[in-house]
JSON list of C-alpha atoms in Angstrom, two decimals:
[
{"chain": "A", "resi": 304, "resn": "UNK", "atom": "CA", "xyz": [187.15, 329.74, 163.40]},
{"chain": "A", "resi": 305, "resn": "UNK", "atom": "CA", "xyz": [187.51, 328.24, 167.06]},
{"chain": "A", "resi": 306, "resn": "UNK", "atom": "CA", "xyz": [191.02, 326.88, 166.12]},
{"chain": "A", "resi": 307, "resn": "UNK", "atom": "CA", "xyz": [192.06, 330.02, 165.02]},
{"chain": "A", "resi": 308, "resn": "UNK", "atom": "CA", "xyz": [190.80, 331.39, 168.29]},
{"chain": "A", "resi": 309, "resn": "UNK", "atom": "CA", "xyz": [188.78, 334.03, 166.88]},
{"chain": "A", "resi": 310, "resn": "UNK", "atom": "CA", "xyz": [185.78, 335.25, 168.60]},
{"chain": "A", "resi": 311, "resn": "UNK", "atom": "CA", "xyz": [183.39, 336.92, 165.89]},
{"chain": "A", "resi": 312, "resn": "UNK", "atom": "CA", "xyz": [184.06, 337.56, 162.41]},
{"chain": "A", "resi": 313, "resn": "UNK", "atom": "CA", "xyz": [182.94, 340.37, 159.82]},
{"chain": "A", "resi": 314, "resn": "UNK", "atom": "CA", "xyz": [182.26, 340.47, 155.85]},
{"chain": "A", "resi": 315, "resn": "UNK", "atom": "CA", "xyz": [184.10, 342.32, 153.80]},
{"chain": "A", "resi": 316, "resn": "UNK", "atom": "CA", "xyz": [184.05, 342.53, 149.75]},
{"chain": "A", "resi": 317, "resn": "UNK", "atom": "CA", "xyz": [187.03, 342.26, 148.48]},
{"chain": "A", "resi": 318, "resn": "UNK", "atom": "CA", "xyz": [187.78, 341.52, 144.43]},
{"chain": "A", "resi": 319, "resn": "UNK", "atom": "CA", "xyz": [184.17, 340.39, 144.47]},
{"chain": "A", "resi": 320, "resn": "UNK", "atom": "CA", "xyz": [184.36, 338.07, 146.78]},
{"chain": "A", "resi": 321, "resn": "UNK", "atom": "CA", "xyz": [183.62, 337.88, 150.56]},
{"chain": "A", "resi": 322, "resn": "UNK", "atom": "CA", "xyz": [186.31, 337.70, 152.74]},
{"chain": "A", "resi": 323, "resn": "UNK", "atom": "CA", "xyz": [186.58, 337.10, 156.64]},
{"chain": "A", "resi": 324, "resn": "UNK", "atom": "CA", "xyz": [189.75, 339.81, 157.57]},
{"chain": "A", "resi": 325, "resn": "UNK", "atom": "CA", "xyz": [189.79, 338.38, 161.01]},
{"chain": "A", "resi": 326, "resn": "UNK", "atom": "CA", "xyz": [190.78, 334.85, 159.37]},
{"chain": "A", "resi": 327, "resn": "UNK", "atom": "CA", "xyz": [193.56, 336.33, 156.80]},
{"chain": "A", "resi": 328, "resn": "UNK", "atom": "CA", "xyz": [196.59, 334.96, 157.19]},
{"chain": "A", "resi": 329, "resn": "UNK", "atom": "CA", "xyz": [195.81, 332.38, 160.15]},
{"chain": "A", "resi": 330, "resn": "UNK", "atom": "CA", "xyz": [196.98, 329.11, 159.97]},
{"chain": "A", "resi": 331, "resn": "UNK", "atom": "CA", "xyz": [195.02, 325.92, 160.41]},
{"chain": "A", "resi": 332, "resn": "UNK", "atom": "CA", "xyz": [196.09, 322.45, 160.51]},
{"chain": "A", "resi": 333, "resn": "UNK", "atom": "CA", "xyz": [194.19, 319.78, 158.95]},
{"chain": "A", "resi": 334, "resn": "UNK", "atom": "CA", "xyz": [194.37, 315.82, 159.81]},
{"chain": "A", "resi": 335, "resn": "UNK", "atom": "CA", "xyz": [193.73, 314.16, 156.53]},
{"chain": "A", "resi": 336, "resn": "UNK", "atom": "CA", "xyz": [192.48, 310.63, 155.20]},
{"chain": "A", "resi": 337, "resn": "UNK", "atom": "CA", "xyz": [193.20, 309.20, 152.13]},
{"chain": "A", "resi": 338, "resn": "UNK", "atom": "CA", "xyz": [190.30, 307.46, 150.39]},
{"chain": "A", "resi": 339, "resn": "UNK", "atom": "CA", "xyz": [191.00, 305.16, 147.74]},
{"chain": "A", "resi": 340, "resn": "UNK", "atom": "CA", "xyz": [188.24, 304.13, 145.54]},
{"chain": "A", "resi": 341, "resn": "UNK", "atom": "CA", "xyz": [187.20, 302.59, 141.87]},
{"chain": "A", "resi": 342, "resn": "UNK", "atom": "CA", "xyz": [186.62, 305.16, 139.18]},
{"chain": "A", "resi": 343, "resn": "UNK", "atom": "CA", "xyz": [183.40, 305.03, 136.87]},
{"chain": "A", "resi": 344, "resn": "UNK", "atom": "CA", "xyz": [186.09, 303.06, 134.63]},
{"chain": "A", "resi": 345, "resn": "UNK", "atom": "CA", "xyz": [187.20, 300.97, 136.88]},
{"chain": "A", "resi": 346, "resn": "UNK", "atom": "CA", "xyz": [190.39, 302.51, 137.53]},
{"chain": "A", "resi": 347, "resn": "UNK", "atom": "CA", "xyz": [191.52, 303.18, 141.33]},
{"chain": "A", "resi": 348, "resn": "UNK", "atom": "CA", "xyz": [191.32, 306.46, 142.61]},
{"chain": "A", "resi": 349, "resn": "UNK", "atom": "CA", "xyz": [192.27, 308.55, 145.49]},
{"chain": "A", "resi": 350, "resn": "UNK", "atom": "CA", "xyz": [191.18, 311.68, 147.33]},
{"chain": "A", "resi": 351, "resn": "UNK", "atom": "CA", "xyz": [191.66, 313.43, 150.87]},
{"chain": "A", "resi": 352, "resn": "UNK", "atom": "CA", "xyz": [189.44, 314.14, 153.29]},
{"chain": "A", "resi": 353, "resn": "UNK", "atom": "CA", "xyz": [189.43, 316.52, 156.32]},
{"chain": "A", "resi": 354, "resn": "UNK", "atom": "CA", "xyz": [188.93, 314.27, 159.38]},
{"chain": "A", "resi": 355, "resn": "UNK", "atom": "CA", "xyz": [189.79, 317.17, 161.76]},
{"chain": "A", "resi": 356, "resn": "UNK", "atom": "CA", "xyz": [191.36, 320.77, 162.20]},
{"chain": "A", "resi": 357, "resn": "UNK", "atom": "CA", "xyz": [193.16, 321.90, 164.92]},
{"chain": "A", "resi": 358, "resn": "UNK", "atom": "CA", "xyz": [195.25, 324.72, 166.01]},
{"chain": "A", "resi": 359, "resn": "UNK", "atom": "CA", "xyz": [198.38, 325.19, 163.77]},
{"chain": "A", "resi": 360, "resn": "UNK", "atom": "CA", "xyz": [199.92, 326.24, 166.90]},
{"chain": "A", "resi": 361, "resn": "UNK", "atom": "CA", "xyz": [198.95, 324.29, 169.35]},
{"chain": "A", "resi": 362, "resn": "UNK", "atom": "CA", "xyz": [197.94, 321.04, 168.02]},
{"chain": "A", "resi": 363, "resn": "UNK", "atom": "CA", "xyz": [194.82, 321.26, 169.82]},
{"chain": "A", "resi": 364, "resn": "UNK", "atom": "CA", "xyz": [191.42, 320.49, 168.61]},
{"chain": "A", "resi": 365, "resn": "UNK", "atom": "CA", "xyz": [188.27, 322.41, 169.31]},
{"chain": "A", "resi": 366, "resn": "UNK", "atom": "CA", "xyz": [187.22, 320.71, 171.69]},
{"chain": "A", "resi": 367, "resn": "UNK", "atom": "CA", "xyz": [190.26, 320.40, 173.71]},
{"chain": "A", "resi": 368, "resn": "UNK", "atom": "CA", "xyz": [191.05, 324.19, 173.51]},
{"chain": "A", "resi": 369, "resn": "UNK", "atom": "CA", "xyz": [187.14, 324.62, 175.11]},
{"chain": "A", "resi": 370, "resn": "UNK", "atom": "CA", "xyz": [188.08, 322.00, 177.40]},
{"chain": "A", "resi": 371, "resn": "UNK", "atom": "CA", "xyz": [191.43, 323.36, 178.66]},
{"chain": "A", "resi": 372, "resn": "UNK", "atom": "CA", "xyz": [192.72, 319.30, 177.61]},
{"chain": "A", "resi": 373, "resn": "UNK", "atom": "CA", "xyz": [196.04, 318.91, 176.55]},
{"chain": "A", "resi": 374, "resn": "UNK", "atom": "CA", "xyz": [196.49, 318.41, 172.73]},
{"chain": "A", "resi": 375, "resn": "UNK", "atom": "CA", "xyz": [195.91, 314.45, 172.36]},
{"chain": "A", "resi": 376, "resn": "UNK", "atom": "CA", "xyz": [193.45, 314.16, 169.94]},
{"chain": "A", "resi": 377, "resn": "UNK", "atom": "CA", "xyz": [196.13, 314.62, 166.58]},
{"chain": "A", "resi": 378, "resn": "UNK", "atom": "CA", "xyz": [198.24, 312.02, 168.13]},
{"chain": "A", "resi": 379, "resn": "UNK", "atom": "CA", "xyz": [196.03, 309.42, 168.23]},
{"chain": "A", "resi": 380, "resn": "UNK", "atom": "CA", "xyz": [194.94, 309.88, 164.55]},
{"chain": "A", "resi": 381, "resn": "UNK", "atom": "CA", "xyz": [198.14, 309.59, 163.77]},
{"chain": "A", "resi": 382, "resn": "UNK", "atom": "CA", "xyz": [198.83, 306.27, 165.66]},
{"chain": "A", "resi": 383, "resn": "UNK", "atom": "CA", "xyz": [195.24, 304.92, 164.89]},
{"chain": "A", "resi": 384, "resn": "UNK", "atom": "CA", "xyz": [194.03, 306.04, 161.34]},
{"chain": "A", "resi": 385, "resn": "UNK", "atom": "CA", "xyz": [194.52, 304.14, 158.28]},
{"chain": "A", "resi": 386, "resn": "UNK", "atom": "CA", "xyz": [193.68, 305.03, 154.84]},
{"chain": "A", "resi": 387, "resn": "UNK", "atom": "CA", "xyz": [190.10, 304.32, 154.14]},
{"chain": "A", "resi": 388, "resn": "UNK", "atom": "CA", "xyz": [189.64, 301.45, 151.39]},
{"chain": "A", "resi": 389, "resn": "UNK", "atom": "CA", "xyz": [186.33, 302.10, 149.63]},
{"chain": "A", "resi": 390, "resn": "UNK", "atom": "CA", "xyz": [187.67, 300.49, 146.47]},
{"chain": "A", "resi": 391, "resn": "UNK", "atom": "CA", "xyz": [185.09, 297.55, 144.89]},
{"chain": "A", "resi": 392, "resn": "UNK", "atom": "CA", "xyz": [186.74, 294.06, 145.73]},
{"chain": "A", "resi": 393, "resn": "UNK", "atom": "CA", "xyz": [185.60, 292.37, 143.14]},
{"chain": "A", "resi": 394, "resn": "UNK", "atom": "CA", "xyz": [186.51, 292.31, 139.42]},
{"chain": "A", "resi": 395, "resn": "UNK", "atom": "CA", "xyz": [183.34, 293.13, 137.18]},
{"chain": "A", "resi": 396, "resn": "UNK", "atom": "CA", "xyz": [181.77, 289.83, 136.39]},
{"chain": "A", "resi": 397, "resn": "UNK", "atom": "CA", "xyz": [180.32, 289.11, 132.68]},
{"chain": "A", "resi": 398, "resn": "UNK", "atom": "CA", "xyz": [176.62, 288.51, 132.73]},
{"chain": "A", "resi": 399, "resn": "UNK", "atom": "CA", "xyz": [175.54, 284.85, 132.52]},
{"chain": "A", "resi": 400, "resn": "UNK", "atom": "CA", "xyz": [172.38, 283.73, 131.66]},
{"chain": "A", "resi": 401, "resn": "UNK", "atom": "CA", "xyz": [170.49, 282.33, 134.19]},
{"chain": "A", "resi": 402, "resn": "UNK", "atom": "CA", "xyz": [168.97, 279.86, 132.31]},
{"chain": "A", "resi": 403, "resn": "UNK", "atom": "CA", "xyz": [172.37, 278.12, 130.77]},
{"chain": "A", "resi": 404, "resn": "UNK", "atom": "CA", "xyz": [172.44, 275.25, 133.17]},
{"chain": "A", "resi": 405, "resn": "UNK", "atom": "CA", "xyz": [168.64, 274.49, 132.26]},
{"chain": "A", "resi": 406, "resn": "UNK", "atom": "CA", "xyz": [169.15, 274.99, 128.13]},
{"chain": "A", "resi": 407, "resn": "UNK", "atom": "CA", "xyz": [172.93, 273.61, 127.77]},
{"chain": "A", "resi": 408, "resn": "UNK", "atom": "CA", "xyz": [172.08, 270.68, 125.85]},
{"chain": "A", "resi": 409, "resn": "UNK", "atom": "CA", "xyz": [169.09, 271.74, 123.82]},
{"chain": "A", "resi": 410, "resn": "UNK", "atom": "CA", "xyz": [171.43, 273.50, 120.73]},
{"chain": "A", "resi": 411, "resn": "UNK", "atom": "CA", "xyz": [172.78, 269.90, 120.74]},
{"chain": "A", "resi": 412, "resn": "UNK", "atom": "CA", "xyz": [171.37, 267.42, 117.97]},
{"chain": "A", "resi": 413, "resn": "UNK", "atom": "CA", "xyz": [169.23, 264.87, 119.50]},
{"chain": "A", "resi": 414, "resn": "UNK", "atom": "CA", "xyz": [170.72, 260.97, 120.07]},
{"chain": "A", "resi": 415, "resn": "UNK", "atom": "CA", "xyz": [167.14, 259.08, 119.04]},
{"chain": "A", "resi": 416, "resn": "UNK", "atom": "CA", "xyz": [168.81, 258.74, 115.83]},
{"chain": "A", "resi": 417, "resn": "UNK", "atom": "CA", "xyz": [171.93, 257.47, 116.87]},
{"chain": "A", "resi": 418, "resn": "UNK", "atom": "CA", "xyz": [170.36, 253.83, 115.70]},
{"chain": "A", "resi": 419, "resn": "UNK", "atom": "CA", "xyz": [171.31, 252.33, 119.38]},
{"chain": "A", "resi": 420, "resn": "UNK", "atom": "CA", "xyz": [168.24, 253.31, 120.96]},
{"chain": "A", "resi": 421, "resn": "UNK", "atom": "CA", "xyz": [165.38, 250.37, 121.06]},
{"chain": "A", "resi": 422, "resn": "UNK", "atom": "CA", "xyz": [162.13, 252.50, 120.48]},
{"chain": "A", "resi": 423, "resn": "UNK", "atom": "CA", "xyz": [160.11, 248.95, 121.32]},
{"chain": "A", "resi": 424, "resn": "UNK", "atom": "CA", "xyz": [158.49, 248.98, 124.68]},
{"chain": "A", "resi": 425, "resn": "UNK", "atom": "CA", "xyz": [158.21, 245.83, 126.05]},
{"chain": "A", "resi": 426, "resn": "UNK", "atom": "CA", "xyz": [154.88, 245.52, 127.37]}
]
């Protein structure tokens, strides 16, 4: 609404819906982000997000139109904002069990009758 430079706005049904007629056919930029992320099935993903509107016009944001600021704010998303990475960085692991190290070698056969081992004790 401020971008648009519109003071006060009314509701008015139209097609079952409610409509702003003050808004109709005003422009509005929008600075978006691109978020990449992992998918439930591990697939990437991506998506865009509003990181700020500002006058089609004028480039200005909100606060620089209340301001009376030149429009600086756009340019310095553009030169400074990245897309954002939310994407897992590591591959799905397989569950271990954390007992393996402890139980490796007791599925092995025992070596006591291997026939090498002196069972006599010598004292």
């Amino acid at each position: 609404m401020g971008c648009t430079r519109v003071k006060q706005l009314s509701r008015v049904l139209k097609d079952g819906k409610d409509i702003a007629p003050e808004l109709t056919g005003k422009k509005v930029g929008l600075f978006l982000q691109k978020r990449l992320y992992t998918k439930g099935d591990g697939s990437d993903g991506y998506q865009f997000q509003i990181v700020c509107p500002f006058g089609y016009e004028t480039g200005k944001t909100l606060a620089e139109y209340i301001e009376n600021r030149p429009a600086e704010r756009i340019d310095y998303l553009i030169a400074h904002t990245a897309d954002k990475d939310d994407r897992n960085r590591q591959a799905p692991q397989p569950q271990q069990n954390p007992y393996q190290a402890q139980n490796e070698f007791y599925g092995q056969p025992s070596s006591a009758n291997s026939g090498n081992f002196d069972d006599s004790i010598p004292f």
